[in-house]
mmCIF file of C-alpha atoms in Angstrom:
data_model
loop_
_atom_site.group_PDB
_atom_site.id
_atom_site.type_symbol
_atom_site.label_atom_id
_atom_site.label_comp_id
_atom_site.label_asym_id
_atom_site.label_seq_id
_atom_site.Cartn_x
_atom_site.Cartn_y
_atom_site.Cartn_z
ATOM 1 C CA UNK A 37 0.266 0.088 0.045
ATOM 2 C CA UNK A 38 1.254 3.205 -0.870
ATOM 3 C CA UNK A 39 0.866 6.132 2.330
ATOM 4 C CA UNK A 40 3.313 8.625 0.648
ATOM 5 C CA UNK A 41 3.953 10.352 -2.590
ATOM 6 C CA UNK A 42 6.887 12.325 -3.546
ATOM 7 C CA UNK A 43 7.618 14.875 -6.263
ATOM 8 C CA UNK A 44 10.033 14.367 -8.795
ATOM 9 C CA UNK A 45 11.498 16.469 -11.411
ATOM 10 C CA UNK A 46 13.551 19.733 -11.652
ATOM 11 C CA UNK A 47 12.775 23.610 -10.986
ATOM 12 C CA UNK A 48 14.843 24.513 -14.003
ATOM 13 C CA UNK A 49 13.148 22.391 -16.504
ATOM 14 C CA UNK A 50 9.432 22.877 -14.794
ATOM 15 C CA UNK A 51 8.523 19.054 -15.482
ATOM 16 C CA UNK A 52 7.216 17.546 -12.639
ATOM 17 C CA UNK A 53 5.746 14.217 -11.680
ATOM 18 C CA UNK A 54 4.390 12.667 -8.516
ATOM 19 C CA UNK A 55 5.232 9.125 -7.649
ATOM 20 C CA UNK A 56 4.125 6.627 -5.329
ATOM 21 C CA UNK A 57 7.128 6.126 -2.687
ATOM 22 C CA UNK A 58 6.266 2.694 -1.255
ATOM 23 C CA UNK A 59 9.460 2.344 0.275
ATOM 24 C CA UNK A 60 9.396 2.782 4.102
ATOM 25 C CA UNK A 61 12.126 5.473 5.657
ATOM 26 C CA UNK A 62 13.985 5.706 8.813
ATOM 27 C CA UNK A 63 12.092 8.587 10.017
ATOM 28 C CA UNK A 64 8.341 7.070 9.289
ATOM 29 C CA UNK A 65 7.629 6.682 12.747
ATOM 30 C CA UNK A 66 8.754 10.572 13.505
ATOM 31 C CA UNK A 67 6.231 11.982 10.559
ATOM 32 C CA UNK A 68 3.421 13.701 11.735
ATOM 33 C CA UNK A 69 -0.152 12.679 10.070
ATOM 34 C CA UNK A 70 -2.985 14.667 9.039
ATOM 35 C CA UNK A 71 -5.496 13.572 11.790
ATOM 36 C CA UNK A 72 -8.618 15.053 9.214
ATOM 37 C CA UNK A 73 -9.966 17.275 6.704
ATOM 38 C CA UNK A 74 -11.790 19.861 9.157
ATOM 39 C CA UNK A 75 -13.059 22.799 6.924
ATOM 40 C CA UNK A 76 -12.435 24.608 3.633
ATOM 41 C CA UNK A 77 -12.392 28.673 4.382
ATOM 42 C CA UNK A 78 -13.814 31.173 2.042
ATOM 43 C CA UNK A 79 -13.966 35.197 2.419
ATOM 44 C CA UNK A 80 -16.709 36.882 0.999
ATOM 45 C CA UNK A 81 -18.667 40.340 1.194
ATOM 46 C CA UNK A 82 -21.943 39.444 2.037
ATOM 47 C CA UNK A 83 -21.662 36.954 4.713
ATOM 48 C CA UNK A 84 -25.778 36.851 5.346
ATOM 49 C CA UNK A 85 -26.558 35.906 1.483
ATOM 50 C CA UNK A 86 -23.537 33.277 1.090
ATOM 51 C CA UNK A 87 -24.413 31.376 4.107
ATOM 52 C CA UNK A 88 -28.222 31.577 3.163
ATOM 53 C CA UNK A 89 -27.247 29.952 -0.362
ATOM 54 C CA UNK A 90 -25.058 27.245 1.654
ATOM 55 C CA UNK A 91 -27.948 26.651 4.083
ATOM 56 C CA UNK A 92 -30.354 26.240 1.033
ATOM 57 C CA UNK A 93 -28.033 23.685 -0.315
ATOM 58 C CA UNK A 94 -28.456 21.523 3.185
ATOM 59 C CA UNK A 95 -25.231 23.049 5.165
ATOM 60 C CA UNK A 96 -26.381 23.529 8.475
ATOM 61 C CA UNK A 97 -25.001 26.701 10.755
ATOM 62 C CA UNK A 98 -22.555 25.315 13.789
ATOM 63 C CA UNK A 99 -21.581 28.647 14.790
ATOM 64 C CA UNK A 100 -21.560 32.337 14.153
ATOM 65 C CA UNK A 101 -18.820 34.687 15.943
ATOM 66 C CA UNK A 102 -16.506 37.995 15.734
ATOM 67 C CA UNK A 103 -12.865 37.459 15.521
ATOM 68 C CA UNK A 104 -10.108 39.840 16.247
ATOM 69 C CA UNK A 105 -7.067 40.452 18.587
ATOM 70 C CA UNK A 106 -3.519 38.752 18.788
ATOM 71 C CA UNK A 107 -4.691 35.222 17.716
ATOM 72 C CA UNK A 108 -6.322 36.434 14.618
ATOM 73 C CA UNK A 109 -3.176 38.793 13.818
ATOM 74 C CA UNK A 110 -0.688 35.969 14.192
ATOM 75 C CA UNK A 111 -2.544 33.539 12.315
ATOM 76 C CA UNK A 112 -3.331 35.210 9.011
ATOM 77 C CA UNK A 113 -0.380 37.849 9.167
ATOM 78 C CA UNK A 114 -2.599 40.905 9.318
ATOM 79 C CA UNK A 115 -2.198 43.266 11.833
ATOM 80 C CA UNK A 116 -5.406 45.065 13.536
ATOM 81 C CA UNK A 117 -7.633 42.337 11.550
ATOM 82 C CA UNK A 118 -11.282 41.998 12.410
ATOM 83 C CA UNK A 119 -13.865 39.340 10.776
ATOM 84 C CA UNK A 120 -16.869 37.765 11.220
ATOM 85 C CA UNK A 121 -17.041 34.187 10.592
ATOM 86 C CA UNK A 122 -20.183 31.742 9.945
ATOM 87 C CA UNK A 123 -18.868 28.276 10.290
ATOM 88 C CA UNK A 124 -21.368 25.446 8.305
ATOM 89 C CA UNK A 125 -21.490 21.727 8.490
ATOM 90 C CA UNK A 126 -23.337 19.235 6.219
ATOM 91 C CA UNK A 127 -25.775 17.148 8.717
ATOM 92 C CA UNK A 128 -23.358 14.363 8.849
ATOM 93 C CA UNK A 129 -20.964 16.134 10.674
ATOM 94 C CA UNK A 130 -18.341 15.916 7.724
ATOM 95 C CA UNK A 131 -15.754 18.483 6.554
ATOM 96 C CA UNK A 132 -17.112 22.306 7.316
ATOM 97 C CA UNK A 133 -17.393 25.123 5.331
ATOM 98 C CA UNK A 134 -15.712 28.317 7.048
ATOM 99 C CA UNK A 135 -17.440 31.792 5.847
ATOM 100 C CA UNK A 136 -15.667 35.115 6.608
ATOM 101 C CA UNK A 137 -16.275 38.692 5.966
ATOM 102 C CA UNK A 138 -13.571 40.834 7.066
ATOM 103 C CA UNK A 139 -14.343 44.247 8.772
ATOM 104 C CA UNK A 140 -10.380 45.178 9.245
ATOM 105 C CA UNK A 141 -8.968 45.397 6.738
ATOM 106 C CA UNK A 142 -11.179 46.253 3.933
ATOM 107 C CA UNK A 143 -11.662 43.037 1.491
ATOM 108 C CA UNK A 144 -9.653 42.973 -1.755
ATOM 109 C CA UNK A 145 -11.774 42.106 -4.483
ATOM 110 C CA UNK A 146 -11.238 38.771 -6.379
ATOM 111 C CA UNK A 147 -12.645 37.627 -9.907
ATOM 112 C CA UNK A 148 -16.212 36.514 -9.461
ATOM 113 C CA UNK A 149 -16.087 35.122 -13.221
ATOM 114 C CA UNK A 150 -13.210 32.990 -12.487
ATOM 115 C CA UNK A 151 -13.031 30.085 -14.534
ATOM 116 C CA UNK A 152 -11.570 26.607 -14.102
ATOM 117 C CA UNK A 153 -8.181 27.227 -15.546
ATOM 118 C CA UNK A 154 -7.407 30.315 -13.325
ATOM 119 C CA UNK A 155 -4.932 29.404 -10.703
ATOM 120 C CA UNK A 156 -6.490 29.017 -6.971
ATOM 121 C CA UNK A 157 -9.363 27.683 -5.320
ATOM 122 C CA UNK A 158 -12.029 27.187 -7.807
ATOM 123 C CA UNK A 159 -14.882 25.414 -6.779
ATOM 124 C CA UNK A 160 -16.276 23.458 -3.772
ATOM 125 C CA UNK A 161 -17.679 19.645 -4.552
ATOM 126 C CA UNK A 162 -20.451 18.310 -2.707
ATOM 127 C CA UNK A 163 -22.235 15.017 -2.940
ATOM 128 C CA UNK A 164 -26.269 15.442 -3.294
ATOM 129 C CA UNK A 165 -29.194 13.048 -3.557
ATOM 130 C CA UNK A 166 -31.365 14.891 -6.452
ATOM 131 C CA UNK A 167 -29.175 16.756 -8.775
ATOM 132 C CA UNK A 168 -31.825 18.147 -11.054
ATOM 133 C CA UNK A 169 -34.142 19.263 -7.938
ATOM 134 C CA UNK A 170 -31.501 21.219 -6.306
ATOM 135 C CA UNK A 171 -30.571 22.595 -10.054
ATOM 136 C CA UNK A 172 -34.095 24.024 -10.553
ATOM 137 C CA UNK A 173 -34.229 24.968 -7.172
ATOM 138 C CA UNK A 174 -31.229 27.378 -7.487
ATOM 139 C CA UNK A 175 -32.373 28.458 -10.782
ATOM 140 C CA UNK A 176 -35.632 29.874 -9.396
ATOM 141 C CA UNK A 177 -33.181 31.833 -6.808
ATOM 142 C CA UNK A 178 -31.136 33.199 -9.668
ATOM 143 C CA UNK A 179 -27.990 30.647 -9.962
ATOM 144 C CA UNK A 180 -27.227 29.041 -12.993
ATOM 145 C CA UNK A 181 -25.045 26.266 -14.331
ATOM 146 C CA UNK A 182 -21.638 27.506 -15.361
ATOM 147 C CA UNK A 183 -21.578 24.757 -18.152
ATOM 148 C CA UNK A 184 -24.382 21.647 -18.456
ATOM 149 C CA UNK A 185 -25.035 18.331 -16.620
ATOM 150 C CA UNK A 186 -22.497 15.919 -17.453
ATOM 151 C CA UNK A 187 -22.064 12.314 -16.657
ATOM 152 C CA UNK A 188 -18.781 10.465 -15.642
ATOM 153 C CA UNK A 189 -18.407 6.856 -16.247
ATOM 154 C CA UNK A 190 -22.166 5.854 -15.335
ATOM 155 C CA UNK A 191 -21.176 6.593 -11.539
ATOM 156 C CA UNK A 192 -21.573 10.072 -11.560
ATOM 157 C CA UNK A 193 -23.953 13.083 -12.629
ATOM 158 C CA UNK A 194 -22.629 16.172 -11.769
ATOM 159 C CA UNK A 195 -22.983 20.070 -12.825
ATOM 160 C CA UNK A 196 -21.349 23.195 -11.695
ATOM 161 C CA UNK A 197 -23.386 26.086 -10.353
ATOM 162 C CA UNK A 198 -22.308 29.575 -9.979
ATOM 163 C CA UNK A 199 -23.648 30.916 -6.506
ATOM 164 C CA UNK A 200 -23.118 34.305 -4.732
ATOM 165 C CA UNK A 201 -20.312 36.155 -5.314
ATOM 166 C CA UNK A 202 -19.179 33.959 -7.953
ATOM 167 C CA UNK A 203 -18.442 30.930 -5.965
ATOM 168 C CA UNK A 204 -18.516 27.827 -8.030
ATOM 169 C CA UNK A 205 -20.357 24.774 -6.394
ATOM 170 C CA UNK A 206 -20.122 21.376 -7.992
ATOM 171 C CA UNK A 207 -23.085 19.353 -7.506
ATOM 172 C CA UNK A 208 -22.153 15.419 -7.812
ATOM 173 C CA UNK A 209 -25.066 12.810 -7.662
ATOM 174 C CA UNK A 210 -23.967 9.179 -7.645
ATOM 175 C CA UNK A 211 -25.909 7.036 -10.113
ATOM 176 C CA UNK A 212 -27.151 3.637 -8.628
#
């Protein structure tokens, strides 16, 4: 079983490959491990609108708070920062979604029309029970598809919706 991967290649050539490393090393026991994937954070301008969008998709509000002070300044590397945060989670307690709206400093605009080939985080993917029903419900709220509905290897039916503030949400329904 491959538990590790290593990057091979050269910075000067720009050619890299990720290869499985199946050989245990002397420091395997000392290597810290990731325990779990906890949450994804997105900075937004309108916290209420974006939160409502994700609640409509089925996320539940875990908490809402203001955060400022030494802890925040240290972690994000911005002095005198202040933000309001809403933490959302799916009902099964899976990976959370942290929405943050900055009070200080003023937020910097991103690209609300970003496409999949632009560098950076471009979408969140969530599994749904009834893809077509969700698409229709979101359409009524003014959110449209980025492209169309596709099917992957008779296993997944997928579509990407551009939500508030340009956030792309990939919706995936398992085909039984």
